[in-house]
Amino acid sequence: MDQKQFLEYIALQLRIDSVRSTSAAGSGHPTSCLSAADIISALFFSVMHFDKTDPNNPGNDRFILSKGHAIPVVYAAYKHLGVITDEQLLELRKFDSPLEGHPTPRFPYNEAATGSLGQGLGVGVGFALASRLDGVKNTTYVMLGDGEIAEGSVWEAAEIAAKENLANLVAVVDCNRLGQSEPTLHQHHVDTIANKFAAFGWDTYAVDGHSIDEILAALEAAKENKSPTMIVAKTFKGYGLDDREDKNSFHGKPHKPAELDGAVAALSARFGDAANYSGETNYTPPLPTKTNAKPSPAPLVLDLASDPSKEKFALGEKLATRKAFGHALAALGRVSQEVVVLDGDVKNSTFTQTFQDEFPDRFIQCYIAEQNMVSTATGLTLRGKISFAATFACFLTRAFDQIRMAGIGRVPLRLSGSHCGVSIGEDGPSQMGLEDLGMMRSVPNSVVLYPSDAVSTYKLVGHMANYTEGMSYIRTTRSDTPVLYAHDEQFEIGGSKIVRQSESDSVVIVAAGITLHEALSAHKQLLAQGVNVAVLDCYSIKPLDVNTLRKLASKSKNRVIVVEDHYQAGGLGEAVTHALVNDNVHVEHLFVNNISRSGTPAQLLADAGIDAKSIIDNFNNFREDAHV
Amino acid sequence: MDQKQFLEYIALQLRIDSVRSTSAAGSGHPTSCLSAADIISALFFSVMHFDKTDPNNPGNDRFILSKGHAIPVVYAAYKHLGVITDEQLLELRKFDSPLEGHPTPRFPYNEAATGSLGQGLGVGVGFALASRLDGVKNTTYVMLGDGEIAEGSVWEAAEIAAKENLANLVAVVDCNRLGQSEPTLHQHHVDTIANKFAAFGWDTYAVDGHSIDEILAALEAAKENKSPTMIVAKTFKGYGLDDREDKNSFHGKPHKPAELDGAVAALSARFGDAANYSGETNYTPPLPTKTNAKPSPAPLVLDLASDPSKEKFALGEKLATRKAFGHALAALGRVSQEVVVLDGDVKNSTFTQTFQDEFPDRFIQCYIAEQNMVSTATGLTLRGKISFAATFACFLTRAFDQIRMAGIGRVPLRLSGSHCGVSIGEDGPSQMGLEDLGMMRSVPNSVVLYPSDAVSTYKLVGHMANYTEGMSYIRTTRSDTPVLYAHDEQFEIGGSKIVRQSESDSVVIVAAGITLHEALSAHKQLLAQGVNVAVLDCYSIKPLDVNTLRKLASKSKNRVIVVEDHYQAGGLGEAVTHALVNDNVHVEHLFVNNISRSGTPAQLLADAGIDAKSIIDNFNNFREDAHV
C-alpha cells in the first residue's frame, strides 16, 4: 500500500463526507472541515495508535478537536474506521443522533466538549499531565483553528505545556486564513504564528497543511522533541471546492441539496489521483502499548478522627474553612493516588499548599491563569484523576466559560473558591467572591456547597471526591471561625443542619458560611431578649434541602430570614424564595446590595446589612409589620 | 536640579510611604510597592504630562496600575504631588477613605478598577484607541506585574495593540521575580519575557528597573516607536529592605507597628544619597497639550420613524432582534460620533456589521478574544466613548471577570449577547447562552434587557446609550420573530408590556424574548378553548417591573407562569419568585432544566419544556391541582 496515496484517498473521502453530512443536516461548517481533512487523515489513518473499539483504552493516543465546529470531518474519519455507519453519519445534528453540531460526550469518541474556542489545548495539557502521572506512553494531539489562537486561554495553556516540558503533547493549527466574519489576524503568516509559539517555548514547524508528506514529516519529527510541538499548517478554507476555496463568507454554510452532487463531483475531479486510488481501504490503527489497567477509584472515605490535624477541628476551636479544605485535600491524597490539586499562585490563601506539602508530585502550579487551570483540571478529570482546582472565588469568574463547557461535557470537575464575600475585609471588592454561588448553581448537575465550619468542610470535601454526576464546588471563608460540629457529625450533598431550634420559634434564620455565625450571634442576642428563633445551616446551596427548610419554616410561624454574603442574583436567597414561593411562607432576604469597599470585616458585614445586628433589625421590623 | 538625584529621592520617599501606609493599615503589599518605586518615580515625576489638579483633563497622559495591589506606591506619588495629604495617605484601606486596598474610582485619580490581575493592558488598549479616535496626542502607560502576564487576557491585549499599531501605548512589567506564593514562571529571565512580547509585535526593552537612567532611556525611546512598547524591568520584590528583598513569603505582609521605624531607617540607610538629596522637592508635571474640549454627549434620541430600515420594523414583519440591534447601533452612530462598536469575529451573527458598514472607522475588530474585547470597551467607555461590545451570549461568560471588574469600576459598559437559549437549534449547547441573565443581573447597578421584537429592541438600545449609572446588557435572539409593537410604542428601563389581558384571566404568563412568542401561541390556543390568560412581556429583567407584575397577577387569580429560555439560577424566574414570594401568588416556572443538544429550535424548546405546549400543559396541571 502506498501510504501517501491511501491518505490522500481518505482525505478525499473525509471531504466528501463532510460536505454530505452538513448538507443533509442543513447546517454546519463544511469549509472548516475541508481545510482540516489532510491533517485528520494523517492523524487517524497513520500516526495515531488507538483501539478503535474502545475509546476508553487508557493507552490510546488522544485527539481533541479544539475547533469544534469542524467535527463533521472527525465523524467522517470514524465512519471510515468502521466505528459508525454512513446512515449514522448522515444523522448529523439531528435530535436523536449523538453526532452533535459541536463535540459532546454523547458520542463517546469525542474526547472533550468543545465549541467555545480556545479551550482544547488546556484540556490537552491535562491529558498529557495525566499520562505522565500514570506512566502512559501515549501522545495527545490537539487541533486548533487559526481564529481561535486569539483567545488568551491558548497562550495560558502554551505557557504551562512548555513549563511542564510536555513532549507528549502535539498541537496542529489548521491555519486556513479565514475566521467566521473576516480574515484572521495573521492570515497565512504561518511563520509569525510559529514564532509566537516558539517564544512561548514550543518546538514549532510551519508546513503545507495540504501536503501529506509535510504533515507526516512534522508529526514524525514531533516524536523526538523534548518540548511540546506546535505544527502550524497553512491550509485553505473550503479546500477542493473552487467556488468556495479561500473565499470569505462561506463560514457555516452547508450545500443545499441541489448543490450536493455538483460539490461531490467537483471534489472527485479536483483530487483525481486520490479518487482513482484502488488499493486497500480497510484500515485498523495500530493498537496502543498495553498499560497497567487501573481500577476505577472506589468511594474514598475520610476519617477525621484519625487525621493528624484532628485537634484543630475540636469543638469551639477557631479554624478557617479554607484551612480545613487544605487538610481534607491532604487526607484525600493519602487515601487515593488519583487525587491531584491545581493552584493559580494562591496556595497560601486557599491552603492547597497543605496538600502540596505532602504530595508535591501531584500538585500542579498553573500560575495566575485560571482559565487554563480549569481546562487542565477538566483534562485530568476526563483521564480519571480526582482533581481539585482552587483559587479565590472571585477569580473563578475568569474561567466561567471553561466551567460552562465542563458542565456540557458532564465532567465531574471539583472546584473551590476561597475569600468569599465582603467578609474578607480590607482588600476590597476586587478580591470578594460575590457572584460565585449563582455562577456555579447555573451549571447543569452541579453541586454547590458552602460550609460554615471546619468539620463540615472536611466532610463535604470527601463527598465531592465521590460525586461523579457533575461538577462540585465548595466555597470557603477567609477568616477563622469556630468549629460548630463534633467529629462524628454527618453531612450530605443536599443536606442541611438545624443548629438552633425551640418549641416556639418566631422565625427561622437561614444562613451558610460566614453569615451562619452572624445568625448564631443574632440568635443569642434575641434569646437574651426572650425571643426564640431557629437557625438553619444551609450548607448545601444546590441541591437545596427544601424539605427541612419547609418543615422548619412551618414550625417557625412560617417566617424565614435568609442572610448571605453574596449578591442577590442566583444566590441562596433566590434559591430559597424560588423553592418556597408557593408555600405561604414570608421570606426576608439580606444580601450584599451595594458595591463594597475596603474596611474591616465587621464594618463591611454591617455596611452590606448582613451582620447579626442587621438580622435582628430585620426581624424586629418584620415582627412589627406582622403585628406580632 | 539633578533629575536623577531628584527621582531617586522621590523613589525613596515612595518606598518609605508605601511601608508607612500599609503598616498603618495593618494589611497591604509593601514589597510589591518597593519593586515598583523607581518606575513610578520616573513616570509621575518626569515622563508623564498631566494636570495634577484635574484627573479628567482629556489631554493627560494616563496611567493604569494593572498590578493593583501595589496601589500604595501610587497613592504615595499623589501625596508627593500634593494631591493628597500625609494624613489621607495613612487612612489607606480604612472604611471612610477613598484609598482602597486595590484601585477603585472612589479615588478619582485611579484610572480604572484593578485588582483582578491581567486586565489593565486591555483597558489601556481602550484608552489608546480613544485617544486616536479623538486626535489626542497623549500616551497611556500601563504597569503590569510579572506574575500577571501568565493571564491570557494580557496576550489578547498584546495582540490587538500590535495589530492596531498603538504607538501611544507603553507598558512596563515590574518583573520582581516573586508571585504571591512562589517564584513566577520566568523569574528574572527578562529577555524571555521581552521575546514573547516581541513575537507578538511589540517594541521591547529589557532594563534594570532600579536604574533611573535605564528606565528613563527606555521611556524616552518609546516616544519614537511606531508600535506599542513593552519595557520589561528587572526588579526585586521588597527592594531596599535586606530582610525581605528577593525573599519569598513576604507577599501582602505589612510591617507591624513596632517594626516600622526600623524599616524606614533601613530604607534611608540603604539609599543614603537619595536620603541626603537637598534640592528642590516641589514638582508640578508638565501640563498636557490642550485638546479641543468636547461636550459630554447629550441624551441620544433615536427616531425609528425616520430610520432607513423602518419598513423592516412593520407590524407582523419578521425581523430577528439581533438584526434590529444592528440597525439601532447604526442609528446611534448617526446621532453621535462617540458611538463605537466592538466585535469578536461574529459581526455577521450579532449584526454589528450593520454598524460597521456605515462607520468602519468606529468599528473595532477584537477577533476571538472576548476578555480583551470587554476590557477595551471598558477603556473606551472610561474615556468618554459610548461603546457597545457584542458576541454570542454564551461567549460573554469568557469575560465574566472583566465584566465584574467593570461593575466595581462603575463603568457604563454596554454589552449585547446574541444566540441566547436552546432556540438557536442545531449548533448545540456550546453555542447557547443559558446563564447570561444571571451573570449580568449579578453586576451591581446593571440593567438587563431581553426584548421580544424588533421595535422594542431598537428602542431599548437607545436607552442603553443614555444609561450611565452602571452597565447595561441586551440579550438578542437568533431566529426571525414577528414585530409585535407599533413604531410609536414606548419602552423603558424597568418597564414591561401587558400584551394580552381580559376581564377574566386565569393566569398571567410572564415571558421575554423567544418565550414571549410561545406564550402568545399558548394564549391563542387556550383562547380557542375558551380560557382567558394574560401575557406580560417582561423585557426589563433588571430592574423588574414588580408593580405591573403584582397588579397583573392579582387580576389573574394570583397565578403566574414564568417561562424562559435560560437555566434556573438567577434568571427571570428567580427574579420573579424573589419579588413575589410574600405576595400570596402561586408561581410556576418553566426553564431549561437539562443539558440541551443539537436539534431543531422547535424540538429543543419542547425538550426543555418551554414551548407553547409546555405552557398549556403546565397550566392544565395547575388548574387541576387548584381544582379550578
mmCIF file of N, CA and C in Angstrom, chain A residues 149-152 155 185-186 196 200, chain B residues 118-126 144 149 151-166 169 171 173 193-204 227-230 366-367 369 371-373 375-376:
data_model
loop_
_atom_site.group_PDB
_atom_site.id
_atom_site.type_symbol
_atom_site.label_atom_id
_atom_site.label_comp_id
_atom_site.label_asym_id
_atom_site.label_seq_id
_atom_site.Cartn_x
_atom_site.Cartn_y
_atom_site.Cartn_z
ATOM 1 N N ILE A 149 -6.705 31.015 18.055
ATOM 2 C CA ILE A 149 -5.481 31.293 18.814
ATOM 3 C C ILE A 149 -5.408 32.749 19.272
ATOM 4 N N ALA A 150 -6.411 33.556 18.900
ATOM 5 C CA ALA A 150 -6.525 34.887 19.506
ATOM 6 C C ALA A 150 -6.982 34.805 20.961
ATOM 7 N N GLU A 151 -7.560 33.680 21.353
ATOM 8 C CA GLU A 151 -8.023 33.509 22.730
ATOM 9 C C GLU A 151 -6.832 33.419 23.681
ATOM 10 N N GLY A 152 -6.857 34.194 24.722
ATOM 11 C CA GLY A 152 -5.771 34.166 25.692
ATOM 12 C C GLY A 152 -5.577 32.817 26.348
ATOM 13 N N TRP A 155 -2.796 30.796 25.046
ATOM 14 C CA TRP A 155 -1.436 31.164 25.467
ATOM 15 C C TRP A 155 -1.168 30.769 26.914
ATOM 16 N N LEU A 185 -6.349 37.312 12.192
ATOM 17 C CA LEU A 185 -5.331 38.313 12.487
ATOM 18 C C LEU A 185 -4.063 38.097 11.666
ATOM 19 N N HIS A 186 -3.578 36.885 11.619
ATOM 20 C CA HIS A 186 -2.293 36.635 10.944
ATOM 21 C C HIS A 186 -2.471 35.998 9.574
ATOM 22 N N LYS A 196 5.519 32.886 17.517
ATOM 23 C CA LYS A 196 4.892 33.163 18.808
ATOM 24 C C LYS A 196 4.963 31.933 19.713
ATOM 25 N N PHE A 200 7.085 31.080 23.246
ATOM 26 C CA PHE A 200 6.470 30.503 24.446
ATOM 27 C C PHE A 200 7.093 29.157 24.806
ATOM 28 N N GLY B 118 -4.192 41.060 35.245
ATOM 29 C CA GLY B 118 -4.192 40.810 33.811
ATOM 30 C C GLY B 118 -5.183 41.620 33.015
ATOM 31 N N GLN B 119 -5.809 42.614 33.632
ATOM 32 C CA GLN B 119 -6.855 43.355 32.929
ATOM 33 C C GLN B 119 -6.434 44.755 32.514
ATOM 34 N N GLY B 120 -5.379 45.277 33.113
ATOM 35 C CA GLY B 120 -5.029 46.674 32.865
ATOM 36 C C GLY B 120 -4.588 46.952 31.435
ATOM 37 N N LEU B 121 -3.913 45.999 30.813
ATOM 38 C CA LEU B 121 -3.407 46.255 29.469
ATOM 39 C C LEU B 121 -4.569 46.401 28.470
ATOM 40 N N GLY B 122 -5.590 45.593 28.641
ATOM 41 C CA GLY B 122 -6.757 45.693 27.759
ATOM 42 C C GLY B 122 -7.477 47.026 27.932
ATOM 43 N N VAL B 123 -7.578 47.500 29.171
ATOM 44 C CA VAL B 123 -8.167 48.819 29.409
ATOM 45 C C VAL B 123 -7.289 49.883 28.740
ATOM 46 N N GLY B 124 -5.972 49.681 28.834
ATOM 47 C CA GLY B 124 -5.045 50.621 28.197
ATOM 48 C C GLY B 124 -5.210 50.649 26.680
ATOM 49 N N VAL B 125 -5.482 49.508 26.087
ATOM 50 C CA VAL B 125 -5.762 49.472 24.644
ATOM 51 C C VAL B 125 -6.974 50.356 24.336
ATOM 52 N N GLY B 126 -7.980 50.278 25.187
ATOM 53 C CA GLY B 126 -9.160 51.133 25.000
ATOM 54 C C GLY B 126 -8.822 52.608 25.115
ATOM 55 N N LEU B 144 2.408 46.494 34.690
ATOM 56 C CA LEU B 144 1.999 45.116 34.985
ATOM 57 C C LEU B 144 3.000 44.472 35.942
ATOM 58 N N ILE B 149 1.361 38.362 33.938
ATOM 59 C CA ILE B 149 1.443 38.135 32.493
ATOM 60 C C ILE B 149 1.208 36.666 32.130
ATOM 61 N N GLU B 151 -1.666 35.546 32.703
ATOM 62 C CA GLU B 151 -3.076 35.640 32.304
ATOM 63 C C GLU B 151 -3.184 35.781 30.787
ATOM 64 N N GLY B 152 -4.017 34.966 30.180
ATOM 65 C CA GLY B 152 -4.200 35.030 28.737
ATOM 66 C C GLY B 152 -4.713 36.371 28.257
ATOM 67 N N SER B 153 -5.474 37.037 29.110
ATOM 68 C CA SER B 153 -6.021 38.341 28.716
ATOM 69 C C SER B 153 -4.913 39.317 28.350
ATOM 70 N N VAL B 154 -3.749 39.190 28.978
ATOM 71 C CA VAL B 154 -2.614 40.069 28.648
ATOM 72 C C VAL B 154 -2.202 39.860 27.197
ATOM 73 N N TRP B 155 -2.217 38.597 26.763
ATOM 74 C CA TRP B 155 -1.774 38.297 25.396
ATOM 75 C C TRP B 155 -2.830 38.662 24.370
ATOM 76 N N GLU B 156 -4.088 38.593 24.791
ATOM 77 C CA GLU B 156 -5.148 39.094 23.908
ATOM 78 C C GLU B 156 -4.954 40.592 23.665
ATOM 79 N N ALA B 157 -4.665 41.308 24.735
ATOM 80 C CA ALA B 157 -4.462 42.756 24.612
ATOM 81 C C ALA B 157 -3.207 43.055 23.795
ATOM 82 N N ALA B 158 -2.160 42.274 24.029
ATOM 83 C CA ALA B 158 -0.906 42.499 23.302
ATOM 84 C C ALA B 158 -1.134 42.344 21.797
ATOM 85 N N GLU B 159 -1.902 41.352 21.450
ATOM 86 C CA GLU B 159 -2.217 41.070 20.054
ATOM 87 C C GLU B 159 -2.901 42.264 19.382
ATOM 88 N N ILE B 160 -3.924 42.764 20.044
ATOM 89 C CA ILE B 160 -4.718 43.842 19.427
ATOM 90 C C ILE B 160 -3.928 45.144 19.407
ATOM 91 N N ALA B 161 -3.179 45.389 20.458
ATOM 92 C CA ALA B 161 -2.366 46.619 20.487
ATOM 93 C C ALA B 161 -1.397 46.653 19.316
ATOM 94 N N ALA B 162 -0.780 45.494 19.028
ATOM 95 C CA ALA B 162 0.164 45.439 17.910
ATOM 96 C C ALA B 162 -0.566 45.568 16.578
ATOM 97 N N LYS B 163 -1.675 44.882 16.475
ATOM 98 C CA LYS B 163 -2.436 44.927 15.216
ATOM 99 C C LYS B 163 -2.888 46.356 14.922
ATOM 100 N N GLU B 164 -3.249 47.089 15.979
ATOM 101 C CA GLU B 164 -3.713 48.468 15.796
ATOM 102 C C GLU B 164 -2.552 49.467 15.787
ATOM 103 N N ASN B 165 -1.320 48.969 15.877
ATOM 104 C CA ASN B 165 -0.139 49.860 15.893
ATOM 105 C C ASN B 165 -0.271 50.968 16.922
ATOM 106 N N LEU B 166 -0.579 50.599 18.142
ATOM 107 C CA LEU B 166 -0.817 51.610 19.169
ATOM 108 C C LEU B 166 0.515 52.109 19.730
ATOM 109 N N LEU B 169 0.785 53.581 23.324
ATOM 110 C CA LEU B 169 0.618 52.687 24.466
ATOM 111 C C LEU B 169 1.990 52.170 24.893
ATOM 112 N N ALA B 171 3.875 50.002 28.000
ATOM 113 C CA ALA B 171 3.671 49.179 29.190
ATOM 114 C C ALA B 171 5.001 48.846 29.831
ATOM 115 N N VAL B 173 6.603 46.028 32.613
ATOM 116 C CA VAL B 173 6.455 44.890 33.525
ATOM 117 C C VAL B 173 7.428 45.084 34.686
ATOM 118 N N ILE B 193 10.775 37.110 28.576
ATOM 119 C CA ILE B 193 9.502 37.843 28.560
ATOM 120 C C ILE B 193 9.495 38.848 27.405
ATOM 121 N N ALA B 194 10.583 39.574 27.247
ATOM 122 C CA ALA B 194 10.651 40.556 26.158
ATOM 123 C C ALA B 194 10.489 39.871 24.799
ATOM 124 N N ASN B 195 11.093 38.701 24.659
ATOM 125 C CA ASN B 195 10.971 37.970 23.387
ATOM 126 C C ASN B 195 9.528 37.599 23.082
ATOM 127 N N LYS B 196 8.811 37.265 24.115
ATOM 128 C CA LYS B 196 7.403 36.907 23.898
ATOM 129 C C LYS B 196 6.620 38.107 23.372
ATOM 130 N N PHE B 197 6.816 39.247 24.005
ATOM 131 C CA PHE B 197 6.103 40.434 23.513
ATOM 132 C C PHE B 197 6.597 40.831 22.119
ATOM 133 N N ALA B 198 7.889 40.630 21.874
ATOM 134 C CA ALA B 198 8.411 40.938 20.527
ATOM 135 C C ALA B 198 7.736 40.038 19.485
ATOM 136 N N ALA B 199 7.560 38.774 19.834
ATOM 137 C CA ALA B 199 6.883 37.859 18.902
ATOM 138 C C ALA B 199 5.434 38.265 18.666
ATOM 139 N N PHE B 200 4.871 38.967 19.640
ATOM 140 C CA PHE B 200 3.506 39.480 19.495
ATOM 141 C C PHE B 200 3.473 40.845 18.812
ATOM 142 N N GLY B 201 4.643 41.337 18.390
ATOM 143 C CA GLY B 201 4.647 42.552 17.572
ATOM 144 C C GLY B 201 4.943 43.842 18.307
ATOM 145 N N TRP B 202 5.474 43.752 19.530
ATOM 146 C CA TRP B 202 5.772 44.949 20.301
ATOM 147 C C TRP B 202 7.250 45.324 20.161
ATOM 148 N N ASP B 203 7.543 46.595 20.314
ATOM 149 C CA ASP B 203 8.918 47.036 20.530
ATOM 150 C C ASP B 203 9.239 46.796 21.993
ATOM 151 N N THR B 204 10.353 46.157 22.256
ATOM 152 C CA THR B 204 10.612 45.741 23.637
ATOM 153 C C THR B 204 11.986 46.200 24.123
ATOM 154 N N SER B 227 5.253 51.188 17.143
ATOM 155 C CA SER B 227 4.442 50.087 17.666
ATOM 156 C C SER B 227 4.271 50.310 19.164
ATOM 157 N N PRO B 228 3.405 49.554 19.795
ATOM 158 C CA PRO B 228 3.348 49.651 21.257
ATOM 159 C C PRO B 228 4.677 49.192 21.855
ATOM 160 N N THR B 229 4.994 49.760 23.008
ATOM 161 C CA THR B 229 6.289 49.499 23.635
ATOM 162 C C THR B 229 6.103 48.724 24.936
ATOM 163 N N MET B 230 6.899 47.680 25.092
ATOM 164 C CA MET B 230 6.911 46.926 26.341
ATOM 165 C C MET B 230 8.296 47.016 26.957
ATOM 166 N N CYS B 366 -11.995 42.891 17.447
ATOM 167 C CA CYS B 366 -11.167 42.360 18.544
ATOM 168 C C CYS B 366 -10.848 40.880 18.349
ATOM 169 N N TYR B 367 -11.281 40.323 17.235
ATOM 170 C CA TYR B 367 -11.056 38.892 16.972
ATOM 171 C C TYR B 367 -11.635 38.035 18.112
ATOM 172 N N ALA B 369 -11.465 37.003 21.100
ATOM 173 C CA ALA B 369 -10.750 37.288 22.344
ATOM 174 C C ALA B 369 -11.678 38.177 23.178
ATOM 175 N N GLN B 371 -12.314 38.455 26.387
ATOM 176 C CA GLN B 371 -11.859 39.152 27.592
ATOM 177 C C GLN B 371 -11.334 40.533 27.235
ATOM 178 N N ASN B 372 -10.456 40.553 26.242
ATOM 179 C CA ASN B 372 -9.891 41.838 25.862
ATOM 180 C C ASN B 372 -10.936 42.742 25.224
ATOM 181 N N MET B 373 -11.879 42.159 24.503
ATOM 182 C CA MET B 373 -12.945 42.989 23.926
ATOM 183 C C MET B 373 -13.650 43.770 25.029
ATOM 184 N N SER B 375 -12.492 44.419 28.130
ATOM 185 C CA SER B 375 -11.581 45.378 28.775
ATOM 186 C C SER B 375 -11.360 46.605 27.882
ATOM 187 N N THR B 376 -11.222 46.379 26.592
ATOM 188 C CA THR B 376 -11.031 47.506 25.676
ATOM 189 C C THR B 376 -12.280 48.383 25.637
#
